[in-house]
């Protein structure tokens, strides 16, 4: 495999978008159903918040980096092609394990939809951004 040259600015912007989208997704767009499905109540002080936030920052940096390998390695020539690579990665690497986990843990399908929906949006946006902004 040839050496891939990454646009650091694009990776950082994709990471920032992922982090902000996650904050909006779980604290504004889907806060009520997500909290209910997770068994949380409004005003409840979350346990392990620092570790959760740290893991969010790390994943926000790693996911665009790994997705860039796919987008650049495939040679996606446009934002649309980059979004398509994001869609394929989402289907194979997010939906498949989340679906099996949902079945094994007998979690509600609505929770599956909320969680995988977030990753779908993140991967579509990041794939498009990474392909368009080389």
PDB file of C-alpha atoms in Angstrom:
ATOM      1  CA  UNK A   1       0.000   0.000   0.000  1.00  0.00           C
ATOM      2  CA  UNK A   2       1.373   3.371  -0.905  1.00  0.00           C
ATOM      3  CA  UNK A   3       1.945   6.045   1.699  1.00  0.00           C
ATOM      4  CA  UNK A   4      -1.227   8.012   2.317  1.00  0.00           C
ATOM      5  CA  UNK A   5      -0.927  11.745   2.933  1.00  0.00           C
ATOM      6  CA  UNK A   6      -3.590  13.031   5.285  1.00  0.00           C
ATOM      7  CA  UNK A   7      -4.953  16.527   5.539  1.00  0.00           C
ATOM      8  CA  UNK A   8      -4.523  17.159   9.257  1.00  0.00           C
ATOM      9  CA  UNK A   9      -6.963  20.079   9.194  1.00  0.00           C
ATOM     10  CA  UNK A  10      -9.651  17.887   7.617  1.00  0.00           C
ATOM     11  CA  UNK A  11      -9.066  15.188  10.242  1.00  0.00           C
ATOM     12  CA  UNK A  12      -9.345  17.700  13.084  1.00  0.00           C
ATOM     13  CA  UNK A  13     -12.483  19.315  11.642  1.00  0.00           C
ATOM     14  CA  UNK A  14     -14.067  15.878  11.161  1.00  0.00           C
ATOM     15  CA  UNK A  15     -13.203  15.069  14.786  1.00  0.00           C
ATOM     16  CA  UNK A  16     -14.724  18.331  15.979  1.00  0.00           C
ATOM     17  CA  UNK A  17     -17.883  17.714  13.946  1.00  0.00           C
ATOM     18  CA  UNK A  18     -18.180  14.211  15.409  1.00  0.00           C
ATOM     19  CA  UNK A  19     -17.757  15.521  18.956  1.00  0.00           C
ATOM     20  CA  UNK A  20     -20.254  18.369  18.511  1.00  0.00           C
ATOM     21  CA  UNK A  21     -22.769  16.135  16.728  1.00  0.00           C
ATOM     22  CA  UNK A  22     -22.533  13.619  19.569  1.00  0.00           C
ATOM     23  CA  UNK A  23     -23.174  16.330  22.126  1.00  0.00           C
ATOM     24  CA  UNK A  24     -26.198  17.577  20.183  1.00  0.00           C
ATOM     25  CA  UNK A  25     -27.469  14.075  19.371  1.00  0.00           C
ATOM     26  CA  UNK A  26     -27.531  12.802  22.939  1.00  0.00           C
ATOM     27  CA  UNK A  27     -28.236  16.026  24.840  1.00  0.00           C
ATOM     28  CA  UNK A  28     -30.665  17.800  22.520  1.00  0.00           C
ATOM     29  CA  UNK A  29     -32.074  15.798  19.598  1.00  0.00           C
ATOM     30  CA  UNK A  30     -32.682  12.432  21.316  1.00  0.00           C
ATOM     31  CA  UNK A  31     -32.139  13.206  24.992  1.00  0.00           C
ATOM     32  CA  UNK A  32     -35.595  12.126  26.231  1.00  0.00           C
ATOM     33  CA  UNK A  33     -35.920   8.782  24.444  1.00  0.00           C
ATOM     34  CA  UNK A  34     -32.249   7.919  24.964  1.00  0.00           C
ATOM     35  CA  UNK A  35     -32.425   8.660  28.701  1.00  0.00           C
ATOM     36  CA  UNK A  36     -35.623   6.645  29.062  1.00  0.00           C
ATOM     37  CA  UNK A  37     -34.192   3.682  27.159  1.00  0.00           C
ATOM     38  CA  UNK A  38     -31.006   3.783  29.222  1.00  0.00           C
ATOM     39  CA  UNK A  39     -32.929   4.050  32.492  1.00  0.00           C
ATOM     40  CA  UNK A  40     -31.636   7.526  33.374  1.00  0.00           C
ATOM     41  CA  UNK A  41     -33.736  10.291  34.877  1.00  0.00           C
ATOM     42  CA  UNK A  42     -33.553  14.031  34.255  1.00  0.00           C
ATOM     43  CA  UNK A  43     -31.216  15.750  36.682  1.00  0.00           C
ATOM     44  CA  UNK A  44     -29.393  12.522  37.500  1.00  0.00           C
ATOM     45  CA  UNK A  45     -25.685  13.118  37.893  1.00  0.00           C
ATOM     46  CA  UNK A  46     -23.910  10.820  35.426  1.00  0.00           C
ATOM     47  CA  UNK A  47     -21.273   8.496  36.864  1.00  0.00           C
ATOM     48  CA  UNK A  48     -17.932   8.261  35.102  1.00  0.00           C
ATOM     49  CA  UNK A  49     -18.484  11.439  33.086  1.00  0.00           C
ATOM     50  CA  UNK A  50     -14.774  12.285  32.877  1.00  0.00           C
ATOM     51  CA  UNK A  51     -13.903   8.853  31.484  1.00  0.00           C
ATOM     52  CA  UNK A  52     -16.833   9.012  29.068  1.00  0.00           C
ATOM     53  CA  UNK A  53     -15.782  12.432  27.790  1.00  0.00           C
ATOM     54  CA  UNK A  54     -12.177  11.289  27.402  1.00  0.00           C
ATOM     55  CA  UNK A  55     -13.318   8.254  25.404  1.00  0.00           C
ATOM     56  CA  UNK A  56     -15.448  10.541  23.223  1.00  0.00           C
ATOM     57  CA  UNK A  57     -12.454  12.750  22.439  1.00  0.00           C
ATOM     58  CA  UNK A  58     -10.285   9.736  21.636  1.00  0.00           C
ATOM     59  CA  UNK A  59     -12.928   8.182  19.371  1.00  0.00           C
ATOM     60  CA  UNK A  60     -13.541  11.546  17.721  1.00  0.00           C
ATOM     61  CA  UNK A  61      -9.863  11.620  16.770  1.00  0.00           C
ATOM     62  CA  UNK A  62      -9.506   7.946  15.808  1.00  0.00           C
ATOM     63  CA  UNK A  63     -12.615   7.462  13.674  1.00  0.00           C
ATOM     64  CA  UNK A  64     -11.782  10.162  11.074  1.00  0.00           C
ATOM     65  CA  UNK A  65      -8.197   8.903  10.934  1.00  0.00           C
ATOM     66  CA  UNK A  66      -9.330   5.349  10.227  1.00  0.00           C
ATOM     67  CA  UNK A  67     -12.048   6.488   7.827  1.00  0.00           C
ATOM     68  CA  UNK A  68      -9.449   8.573   5.981  1.00  0.00           C
ATOM     69  CA  UNK A  69      -7.520   5.355   5.321  1.00  0.00           C
ATOM     70  CA  UNK A  70     -10.615   3.945   3.630  1.00  0.00           C
ATOM     71  CA  UNK A  71     -11.539   7.121   1.743  1.00  0.00           C
ATOM     72  CA  UNK A  72      -8.001   7.806   0.532  1.00  0.00           C
ATOM     73  CA  UNK A  73      -7.120   4.155  -0.025  1.00  0.00           C
ATOM     74  CA  UNK A  74     -10.175   3.643  -2.222  1.00  0.00           C
ATOM     75  CA  UNK A  75      -9.484   6.949  -3.940  1.00  0.00           C
ATOM     76  CA  UNK A  76     -12.917   8.494  -3.389  1.00  0.00           C
ATOM     77  CA  UNK A  77     -12.853  11.447  -5.813  1.00  0.00           C
ATOM     78  CA  UNK A  78     -15.725  13.533  -4.402  1.00  0.00           C
ATOM     79  CA  UNK A  79     -17.772  14.310  -1.303  1.00  0.00           C
ATOM     80  CA  UNK A  80     -20.497  11.970  -2.543  1.00  0.00           C
ATOM     81  CA  UNK A  81     -18.041   9.128  -3.017  1.00  0.00           C
ATOM     82  CA  UNK A  82     -16.541   9.823   0.420  1.00  0.00           C
ATOM     83  CA  UNK A  83     -20.010   9.728   1.978  1.00  0.00           C
ATOM     84  CA  UNK A  84     -20.623   6.415   0.214  1.00  0.00           C
ATOM     85  CA  UNK A  85     -17.415   5.000   1.722  1.00  0.00           C
ATOM     86  CA  UNK A  86     -18.660   6.255   5.097  1.00  0.00           C
ATOM     87  CA  UNK A  87     -21.985   4.503   4.480  1.00  0.00           C
ATOM     88  CA  UNK A  88     -20.291   1.214   3.630  1.00  0.00           C
ATOM     89  CA  UNK A  89     -18.029   1.432   6.673  1.00  0.00           C
ATOM     90  CA  UNK A  90     -21.060   2.231   8.840  1.00  0.00           C
ATOM     91  CA  UNK A  91     -22.949  -0.790   7.510  1.00  0.00           C
ATOM     92  CA  UNK A  92     -20.063  -3.184   7.978  1.00  0.00           C
ATOM     93  CA  UNK A  93     -18.356  -1.894  11.090  1.00  0.00           C
ATOM     94  CA  UNK A  94     -21.152  -0.262  13.112  1.00  0.00           C
ATOM     95  CA  UNK A  95     -24.511  -1.782  12.183  1.00  0.00           C
ATOM     96  CA  UNK A  96     -23.364  -5.399  12.178  1.00  0.00           C
ATOM     97  CA  UNK A  97     -21.827  -5.490  15.682  1.00  0.00           C
ATOM     98  CA  UNK A  98     -24.425  -3.118  17.178  1.00  0.00           C
ATOM     99  CA  UNK A  99     -27.235  -5.281  15.802  1.00  0.00           C
ATOM    100  CA  UNK A 100     -25.769  -8.477  17.241  1.00  0.00           C
ATOM    101  CA  UNK A 101     -25.170  -6.700  20.544  1.00  0.00           C
ATOM    102  CA  UNK A 102     -28.766  -5.448  20.561  1.00  0.00           C
ATOM    103  CA  UNK A 103     -30.057  -8.989  20.047  1.00  0.00           C
ATOM    104  CA  UNK A 104     -27.770 -10.592  22.646  1.00  0.00           C
ATOM    105  CA  UNK A 105     -28.415  -7.921  25.269  1.00  0.00           C
ATOM    106  CA  UNK A 106     -32.128  -7.750  24.425  1.00  0.00           C
ATOM    107  CA  UNK A 107     -31.953  -3.979  24.112  1.00  0.00           C
ATOM    108  CA  UNK A 108     -34.750  -1.976  22.481  1.00  0.00           C
ATOM    109  CA  UNK A 109     -34.496  -1.471  18.726  1.00  0.00           C
ATOM    110  CA  UNK A 110     -35.213   2.206  19.286  1.00  0.00           C
ATOM    111  CA  UNK A 111     -31.934   2.476  21.211  1.00  0.00           C
ATOM    112  CA  UNK A 112     -30.208   0.664  18.339  1.00  0.00           C
ATOM    113  CA  UNK A 113     -31.673   3.235  15.924  1.00  0.00           C
ATOM    114  CA  UNK A 114     -30.609   6.221  18.045  1.00  0.00           C
ATOM    115  CA  UNK A 115     -27.051   4.966  18.532  1.00  0.00           C
ATOM    116  CA  UNK A 116     -26.423   3.746  14.993  1.00  0.00           C
ATOM    117  CA  UNK A 117     -28.149   6.823  13.572  1.00  0.00           C
ATOM    118  CA  UNK A 118     -25.556   8.993  15.268  1.00  0.00           C
ATOM    119  CA  UNK A 119     -22.730   6.954  13.763  1.00  0.00           C
ATOM    120  CA  UNK A 120     -24.388   7.039  10.340  1.00  0.00           C
ATOM    121  CA  UNK A 121     -24.508  10.838  10.359  1.00  0.00           C
ATOM    122  CA  UNK A 122     -20.953  11.067  11.666  1.00  0.00           C
ATOM    123  CA  UNK A 123     -19.542   8.696   9.069  1.00  0.00           C
ATOM    124  CA  UNK A 124     -21.433  10.241   6.155  1.00  0.00           C
ATOM    125  CA  UNK A 125     -20.287  13.747   7.083  1.00  0.00           C
ATOM    126  CA  UNK A 126     -16.718  12.690   7.845  1.00  0.00           C
ATOM    127  CA  UNK A 127     -16.398  10.606   4.677  1.00  0.00           C
ATOM    128  CA  UNK A 128     -17.686  13.474   2.555  1.00  0.00           C
ATOM    129  CA  UNK A 129     -15.417  15.993   4.259  1.00  0.00           C
ATOM    130  CA  UNK A 130     -12.325  13.821   4.002  1.00  0.00           C
ATOM    131  CA  UNK A 131     -12.859  13.106   0.299  1.00  0.00           C
ATOM    132  CA  UNK A 132     -13.660  16.711  -0.610  1.00  0.00           C
ATOM    133  CA  UNK A 133     -10.946  18.380   1.479  1.00  0.00           C
ATOM    134  CA  UNK A 134      -7.684  16.704   0.633  1.00  0.00           C
TER     135      UNK A 134
END
